[in-house]
XYZ file of N, CA and C in Angstrom:
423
model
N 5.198 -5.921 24.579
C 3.966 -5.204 24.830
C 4.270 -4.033 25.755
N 3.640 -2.682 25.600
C 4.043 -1.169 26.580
C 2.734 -1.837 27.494
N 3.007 -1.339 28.364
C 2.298 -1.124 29.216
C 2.523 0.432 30.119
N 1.194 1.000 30.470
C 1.063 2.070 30.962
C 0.492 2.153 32.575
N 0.978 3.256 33.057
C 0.634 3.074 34.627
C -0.874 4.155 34.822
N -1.724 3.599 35.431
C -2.724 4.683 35.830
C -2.602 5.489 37.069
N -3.530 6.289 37.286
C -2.976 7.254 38.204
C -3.236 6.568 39.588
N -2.546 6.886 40.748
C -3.056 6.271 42.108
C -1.947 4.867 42.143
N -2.643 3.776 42.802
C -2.099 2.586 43.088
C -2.821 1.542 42.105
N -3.045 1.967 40.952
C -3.617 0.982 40.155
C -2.633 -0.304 39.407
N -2.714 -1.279 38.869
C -1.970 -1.630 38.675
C -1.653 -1.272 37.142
N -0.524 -1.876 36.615
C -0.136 -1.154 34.955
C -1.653 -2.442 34.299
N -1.438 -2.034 32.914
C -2.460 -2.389 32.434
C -1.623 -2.032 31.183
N -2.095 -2.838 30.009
C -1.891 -2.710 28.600
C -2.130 -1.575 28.096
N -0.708 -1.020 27.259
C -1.475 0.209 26.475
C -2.080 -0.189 25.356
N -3.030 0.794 24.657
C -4.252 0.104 23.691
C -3.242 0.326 22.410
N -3.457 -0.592 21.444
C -2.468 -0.487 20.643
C -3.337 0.526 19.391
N -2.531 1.126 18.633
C -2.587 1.855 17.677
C -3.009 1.648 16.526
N -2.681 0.838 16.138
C -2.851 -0.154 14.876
C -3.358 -1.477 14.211
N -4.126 -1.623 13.605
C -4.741 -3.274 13.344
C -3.499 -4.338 13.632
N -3.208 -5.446 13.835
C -2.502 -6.245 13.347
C -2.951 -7.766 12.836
N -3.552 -6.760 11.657
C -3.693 -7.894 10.454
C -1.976 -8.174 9.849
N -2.362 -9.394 9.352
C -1.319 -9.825 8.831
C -1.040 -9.159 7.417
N 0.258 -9.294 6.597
C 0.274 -8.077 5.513
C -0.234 -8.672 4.216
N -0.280 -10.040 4.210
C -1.327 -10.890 3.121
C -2.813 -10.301 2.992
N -3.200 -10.524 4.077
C -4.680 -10.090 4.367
C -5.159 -8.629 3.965
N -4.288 -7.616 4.587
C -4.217 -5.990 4.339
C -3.813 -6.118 2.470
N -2.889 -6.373 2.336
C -2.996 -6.445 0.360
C -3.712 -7.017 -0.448
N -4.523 -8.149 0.241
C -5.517 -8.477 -0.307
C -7.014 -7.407 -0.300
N -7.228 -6.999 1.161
C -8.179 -6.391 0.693
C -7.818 -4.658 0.376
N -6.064 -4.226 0.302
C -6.274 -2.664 -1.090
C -6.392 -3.342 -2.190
N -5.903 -3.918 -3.055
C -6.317 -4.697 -3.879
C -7.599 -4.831 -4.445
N -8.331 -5.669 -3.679
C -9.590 -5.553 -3.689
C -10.382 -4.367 -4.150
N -9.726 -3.639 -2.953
C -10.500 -2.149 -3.010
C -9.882 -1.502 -4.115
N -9.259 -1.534 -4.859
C -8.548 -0.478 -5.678
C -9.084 -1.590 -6.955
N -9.402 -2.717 -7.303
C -9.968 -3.011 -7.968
C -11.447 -2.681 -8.031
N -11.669 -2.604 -7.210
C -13.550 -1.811 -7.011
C -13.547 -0.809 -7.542
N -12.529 0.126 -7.422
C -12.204 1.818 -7.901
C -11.262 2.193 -9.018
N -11.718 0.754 -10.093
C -10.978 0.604 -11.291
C -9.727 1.458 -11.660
N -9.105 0.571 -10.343
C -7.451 1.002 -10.623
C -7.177 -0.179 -12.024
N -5.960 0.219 -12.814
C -5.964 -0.705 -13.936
C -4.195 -1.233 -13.957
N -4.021 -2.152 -14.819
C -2.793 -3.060 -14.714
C -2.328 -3.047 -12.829
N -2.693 -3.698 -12.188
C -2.653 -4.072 -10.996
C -1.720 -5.463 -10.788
N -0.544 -4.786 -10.118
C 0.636 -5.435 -10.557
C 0.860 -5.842 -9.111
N 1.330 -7.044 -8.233
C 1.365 -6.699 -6.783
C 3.064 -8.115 -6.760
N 4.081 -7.307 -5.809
C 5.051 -7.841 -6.002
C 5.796 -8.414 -4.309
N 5.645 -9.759 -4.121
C 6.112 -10.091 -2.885
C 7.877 -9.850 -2.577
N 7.738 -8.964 -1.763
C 9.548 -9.049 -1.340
C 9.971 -8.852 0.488
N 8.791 -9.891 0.831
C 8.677 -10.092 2.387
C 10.288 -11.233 2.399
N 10.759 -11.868 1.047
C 11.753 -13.344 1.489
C 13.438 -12.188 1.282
N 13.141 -10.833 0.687
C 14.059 -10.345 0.430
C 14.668 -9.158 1.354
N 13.805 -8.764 2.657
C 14.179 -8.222 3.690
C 14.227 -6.867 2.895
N 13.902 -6.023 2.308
C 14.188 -4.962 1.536
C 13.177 -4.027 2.275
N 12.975 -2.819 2.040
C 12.202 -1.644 2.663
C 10.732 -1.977 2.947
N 10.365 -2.945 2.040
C 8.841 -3.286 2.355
C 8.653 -4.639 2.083
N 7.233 -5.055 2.532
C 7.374 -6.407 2.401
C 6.203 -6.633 1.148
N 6.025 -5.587 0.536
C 4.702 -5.852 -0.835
C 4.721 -4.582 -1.328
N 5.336 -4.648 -2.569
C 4.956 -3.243 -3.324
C 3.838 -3.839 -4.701
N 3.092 -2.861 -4.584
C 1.856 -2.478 -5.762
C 2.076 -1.350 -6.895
N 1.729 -2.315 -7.446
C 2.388 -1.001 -8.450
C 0.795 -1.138 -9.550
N -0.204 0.236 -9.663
C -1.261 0.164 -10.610
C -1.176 1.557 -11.673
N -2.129 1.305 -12.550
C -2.450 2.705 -13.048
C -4.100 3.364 -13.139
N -3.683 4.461 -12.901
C -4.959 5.465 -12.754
C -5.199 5.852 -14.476
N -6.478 6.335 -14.648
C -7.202 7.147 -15.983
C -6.727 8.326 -15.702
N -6.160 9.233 -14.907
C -6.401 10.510 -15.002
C -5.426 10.594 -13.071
N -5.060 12.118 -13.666
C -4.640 12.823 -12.092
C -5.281 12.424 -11.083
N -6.785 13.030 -11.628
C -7.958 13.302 -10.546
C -7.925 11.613 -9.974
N -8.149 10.642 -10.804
C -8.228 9.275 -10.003
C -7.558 8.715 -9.787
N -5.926 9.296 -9.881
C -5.339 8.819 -9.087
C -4.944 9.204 -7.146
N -5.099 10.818 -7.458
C -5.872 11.335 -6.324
C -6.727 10.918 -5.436
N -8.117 10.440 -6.321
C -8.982 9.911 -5.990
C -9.007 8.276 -4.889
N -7.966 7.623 -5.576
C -7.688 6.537 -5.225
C -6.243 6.638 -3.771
N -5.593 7.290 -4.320
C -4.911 7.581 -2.762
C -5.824 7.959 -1.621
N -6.576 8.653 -2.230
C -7.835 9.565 -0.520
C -8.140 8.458 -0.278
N -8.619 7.348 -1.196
C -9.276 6.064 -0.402
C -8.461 5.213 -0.094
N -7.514 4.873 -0.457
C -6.381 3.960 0.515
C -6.273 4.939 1.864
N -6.266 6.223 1.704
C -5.822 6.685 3.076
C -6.747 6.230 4.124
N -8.107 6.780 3.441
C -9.494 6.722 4.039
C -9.843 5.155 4.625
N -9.450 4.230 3.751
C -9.182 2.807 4.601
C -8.698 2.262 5.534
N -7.289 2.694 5.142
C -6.218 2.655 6.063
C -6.633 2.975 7.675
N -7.222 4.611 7.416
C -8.006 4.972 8.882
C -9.678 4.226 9.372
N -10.170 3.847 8.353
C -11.592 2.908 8.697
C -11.025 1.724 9.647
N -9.853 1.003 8.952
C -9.529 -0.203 9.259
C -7.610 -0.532 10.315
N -8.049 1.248 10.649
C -6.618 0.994 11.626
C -5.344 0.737 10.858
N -4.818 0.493 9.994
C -3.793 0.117 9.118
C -3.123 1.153 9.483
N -1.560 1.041 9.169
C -0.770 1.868 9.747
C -0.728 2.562 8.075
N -0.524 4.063 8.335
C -0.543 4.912 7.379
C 0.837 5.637 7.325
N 1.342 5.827 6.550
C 2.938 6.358 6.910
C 2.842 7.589 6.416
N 2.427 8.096 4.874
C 2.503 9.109 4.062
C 2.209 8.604 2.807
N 1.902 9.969 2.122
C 2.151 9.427 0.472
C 2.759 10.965 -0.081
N 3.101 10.706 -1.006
C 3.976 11.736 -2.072
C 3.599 11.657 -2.797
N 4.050 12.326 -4.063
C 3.314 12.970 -5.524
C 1.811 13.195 -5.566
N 0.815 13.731 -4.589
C -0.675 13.643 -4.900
C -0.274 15.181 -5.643
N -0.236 15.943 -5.256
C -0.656 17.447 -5.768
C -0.364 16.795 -7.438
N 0.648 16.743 -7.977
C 1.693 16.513 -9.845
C -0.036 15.300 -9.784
N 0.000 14.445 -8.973
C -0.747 13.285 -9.120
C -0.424 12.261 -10.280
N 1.239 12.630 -10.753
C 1.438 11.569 -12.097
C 2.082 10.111 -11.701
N 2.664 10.240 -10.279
C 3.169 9.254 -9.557
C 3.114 9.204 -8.087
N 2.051 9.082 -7.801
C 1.503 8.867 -6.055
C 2.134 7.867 -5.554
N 3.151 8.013 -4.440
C 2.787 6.629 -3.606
C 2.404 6.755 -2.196
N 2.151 6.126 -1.614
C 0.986 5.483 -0.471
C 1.779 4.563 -0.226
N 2.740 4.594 1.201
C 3.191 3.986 2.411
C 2.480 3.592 3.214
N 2.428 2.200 3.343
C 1.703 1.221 4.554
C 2.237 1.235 5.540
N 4.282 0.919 5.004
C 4.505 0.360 5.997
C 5.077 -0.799 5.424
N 4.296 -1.648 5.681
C 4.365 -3.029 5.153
C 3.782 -3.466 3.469
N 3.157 -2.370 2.821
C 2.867 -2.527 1.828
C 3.207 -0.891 1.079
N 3.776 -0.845 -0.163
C 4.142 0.397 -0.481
C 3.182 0.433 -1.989
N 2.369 0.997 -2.177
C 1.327 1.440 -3.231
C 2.052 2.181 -4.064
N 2.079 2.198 -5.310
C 2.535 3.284 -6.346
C 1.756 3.378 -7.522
N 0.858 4.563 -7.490
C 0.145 4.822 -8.050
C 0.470 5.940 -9.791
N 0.350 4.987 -10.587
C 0.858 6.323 -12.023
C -0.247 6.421 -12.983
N 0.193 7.434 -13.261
C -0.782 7.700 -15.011
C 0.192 6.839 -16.060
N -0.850 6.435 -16.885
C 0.198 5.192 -18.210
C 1.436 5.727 -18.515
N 1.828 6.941 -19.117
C 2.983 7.124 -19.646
C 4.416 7.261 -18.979
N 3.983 7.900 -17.382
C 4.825 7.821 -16.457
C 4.707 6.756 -16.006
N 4.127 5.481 -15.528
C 4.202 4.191 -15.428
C 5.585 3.608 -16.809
N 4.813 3.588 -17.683
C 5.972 3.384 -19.026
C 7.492 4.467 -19.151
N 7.232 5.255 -18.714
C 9.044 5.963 -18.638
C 9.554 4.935 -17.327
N 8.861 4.918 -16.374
C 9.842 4.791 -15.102
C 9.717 2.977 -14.890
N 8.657 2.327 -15.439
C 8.759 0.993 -15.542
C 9.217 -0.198 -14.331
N 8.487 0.618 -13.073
C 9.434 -0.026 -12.101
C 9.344 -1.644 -11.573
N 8.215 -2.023 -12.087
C 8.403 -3.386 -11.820
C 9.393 -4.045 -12.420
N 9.967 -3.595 -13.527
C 11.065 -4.135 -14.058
C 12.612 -4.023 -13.292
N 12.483 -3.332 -12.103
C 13.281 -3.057 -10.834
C 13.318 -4.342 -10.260
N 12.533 -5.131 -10.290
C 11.820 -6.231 -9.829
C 12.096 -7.613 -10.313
N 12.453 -7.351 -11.610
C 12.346 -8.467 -12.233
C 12.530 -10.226 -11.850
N 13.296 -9.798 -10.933
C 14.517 -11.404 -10.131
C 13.439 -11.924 -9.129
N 12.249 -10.965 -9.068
C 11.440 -11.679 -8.283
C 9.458 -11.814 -8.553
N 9.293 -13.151 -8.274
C 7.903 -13.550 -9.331
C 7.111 -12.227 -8.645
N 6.526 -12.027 -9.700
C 5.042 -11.183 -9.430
C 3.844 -11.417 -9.705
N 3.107 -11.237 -9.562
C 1.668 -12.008 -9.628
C 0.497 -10.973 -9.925
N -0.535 -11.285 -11.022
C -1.307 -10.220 -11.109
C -2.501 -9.919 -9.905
N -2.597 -9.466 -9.606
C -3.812 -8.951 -8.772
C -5.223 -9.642 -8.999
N -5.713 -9.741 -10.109
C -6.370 -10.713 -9.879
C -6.649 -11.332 -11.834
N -7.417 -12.370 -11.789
C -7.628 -13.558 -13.142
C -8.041 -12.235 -14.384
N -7.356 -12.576 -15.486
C -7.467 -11.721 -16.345
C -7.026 -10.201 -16.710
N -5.697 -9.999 -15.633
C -5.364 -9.081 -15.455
C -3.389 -9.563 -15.425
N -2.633 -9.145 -16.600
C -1.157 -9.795 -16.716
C 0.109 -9.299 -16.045
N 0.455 -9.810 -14.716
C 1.578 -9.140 -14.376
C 2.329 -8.621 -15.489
N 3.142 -7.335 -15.226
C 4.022 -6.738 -16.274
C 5.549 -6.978 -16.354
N 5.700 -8.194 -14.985
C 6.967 -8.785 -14.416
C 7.844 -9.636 -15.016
């Protein structure tokens, strides 16, 4: 824990922390959620918290169009800041054919169908179970 000094003879005191610390189950459950509300489609979500690798949950969905996939990054961002979540960056919005959205602890990758199907990355994945996002919806794993 930082702790910070105030001015005078005060004593230190906790610095206020920055960031939610929800756990990263909880935070993927509810983008998820939310990106199911904002009919993100094939909603693919892949645990690799046991594999120590760059993140501990990558998502992998697809958008109808540029615009919503755009659309859908502004609101992960826009969450992210409602709900304190640590926000890292995202890439590809302007092309908008392959967005991703850095948590941190959860890495979002957002495509239009055909670039989803060239680059196929859950199949990067394969050695490890994936699970669909939610009932009636088929991991691609």
């Amino acid at each position: 824990m930082q702790y910070i000094q105030s001015s005078g003879s005060e004593a230190l005191r906790p610095a206020r922390k920055r960031y939610a610390t929800v756990p990263t189950a909880e935070k993927l459950a509810e983008c998820i959620h939310w990106l199911e509300e904002h009919k993100a489609g094939q909603i693919v979500s892949i645990d690799l918290s046991a594999r120590r690798v760059f993140t501990d949950a990558l998502v992998v969905v697809t958008a109808g169009s540029a615009r919503h996939g755009q659309s859908l990054a502004d609101g992960l961002a826009a969450l992210c800041h409602e709900r304190k979540y640590e926000f890292l960056r995202m890439e590809g919005y302007e092309a908008g054919q392959w967005i991703l959205v850095d948590l941190n602890d959860i890495v979002i990758n957002i495509f239009l169908e055909p670039v989803r199907e060239l680059y196929r990355l859950e199949s990067l994945w394969e050695h490890i179970p994936g699970r669909p996002a939610a009932e009636g919806k088929e991991a691609r794993v």
